[in-house]
Amino acid sequence: MSNSQSPDSEYLSDSVAIVTGASSGIGEATAEVLATEGASVVIAARRVEKLEALADRITTSGGDALVVETDVTEEADINNLVETTMDEYGRVDVLVNNAGVMLLEPLERADRSNLRQMVEVNLMGLMNLTHAVVPIMQQQDSGHVVNVSSVAGRETMVSGSGYNATKFGVNAFTDAIRQELSPQDIRTTIIEPGAVDTELPTHIPDEQLLEQLAEMDVPTLAPEDIARGIVYATNQPKHVDVNELMIRPTGQTMN
């Protein structure tokens, strides 16, 4: 990607952004676009080799990236991510909670460990990392928490009960902290993607559901389409708080 900044990139220029789930998909694309806008990006995920490849692309294009291996279900990893960021940059301006899994199954066939994993990654990991970062933003009197939810955080779907529950939780959590933090000039944004071409559908454990999805002709967005939405929200003047963005592909009629 080119490192030329857009005319209105002043709000992201020289900022520090943590992006989780940055080894692929929306997180990877978001880190690249934020770096293009002038942010130093701290890229976090479990797959270090993919993070290092992403960091190489960003730095080759003139950007700044720091790799921190992170499993958001581990509190020690969360603490290390925040401490490493502060040691390197001394601040956190943007937190993009993007790490997530989508283990869709009809409830009667669902594995409880899959339900637990979705809660731990999609919801608890997001809540715990936000909990670790917010005091820093409060001390700065500024910051922006971006939580990647889903259309499934607003509308339920068959075979998505566990996933729906986590994404509804993300939406509720984000709006609650908005009310707490906005008087302190800390902004919050819920990003609700529709169908996006990422690795998420490949994680679905139910073979019957996978076969059904393979037969469906559903239009999809590229991860970069969501990344541009995140940059739009975070690049607004400080008095503008874009609370929610639902982004579906044109032509998507289902949830």
Short mmCIF file of C-alpha atoms in Angstrom, two decimals, residues 12 14-20 22 27-44 51 54-59 63-68 81 85 88-89 94 96 231:
data_model
loop_
_atom_site.label_atom_id
_atom_site.label_comp_id
_atom_site.label_asym_id
_atom_site.label_seq_id
_atom_site.Cartn_x
_atom_site.Cartn_y
_atom_site.Cartn_z
CA LEU A 12 -4.73 9.54 12.91
CA ASP A 14 1.21 10.14 14.79
CA SER A 15 -1.41 8.18 16.75
CA VAL A 16 -0.87 4.72 18.25
CA ALA A 17 -3.38 1.97 17.42
CA ILE A 18 -3.65 -1.57 18.79
CA VAL A 19 -5.35 -4.00 16.39
CA THR A 20 -6.22 -7.53 17.53
CA ALA A 22 -4.38 -8.71 12.83
CA GLY A 27 -7.65 -6.93 11.31
CA GLU A 28 -4.87 -7.25 8.76
CA ALA A 29 -6.52 -4.81 6.37
CA THR A 30 -7.28 -2.34 9.17
CA ALA A 31 -3.68 -2.32 10.37
CA GLU A 32 -2.45 -1.59 6.85
CA VAL A 33 -4.89 1.25 6.27
CA LEU A 34 -4.26 2.81 9.69
CA ALA A 35 -0.53 2.72 9.01
CA THR A 36 -1.11 4.37 5.65
CA GLU A 37 -2.94 7.16 7.50
CA GLY A 38 0.10 7.75 9.69
CA ALA A 39 -0.68 5.67 12.78
CA SER A 40 1.87 3.46 14.49
CA VAL A 41 0.13 0.09 14.62
CA VAL A 42 0.60 -2.58 17.27
CA ILE A 43 -0.52 -5.77 15.58
CA ALA A 44 -1.67 -8.59 17.84
CA LEU A 51 2.08 -10.73 11.88
CA LEU A 54 2.29 -7.85 7.73
CA ALA A 55 4.79 -5.74 9.68
CA ASP A 56 7.31 -6.13 6.84
CA ARG A 57 4.76 -4.85 4.31
CA ILE A 58 3.87 -1.89 6.50
CA THR A 59 7.46 -0.86 7.21
CA GLY A 63 4.84 2.85 8.06
CA ASP A 64 5.49 1.78 11.64
CA ALA A 65 4.39 -1.58 13.07
CA LEU A 66 5.09 -3.50 16.25
CA VAL A 67 4.36 -7.24 16.48
CA VAL A 68 3.05 -8.60 19.78
CA LEU A 81 0.22 -6.37 24.89
CA THR A 85 2.70 -0.85 23.67
CA GLU A 88 7.38 1.41 23.03
CA TYR A 89 5.07 4.38 22.45
CA VAL A 94 -7.05 3.70 19.18
CA VAL A 96 -9.53 -2.03 17.51
CA VAL A 231 -10.63 4.61 9.34
#
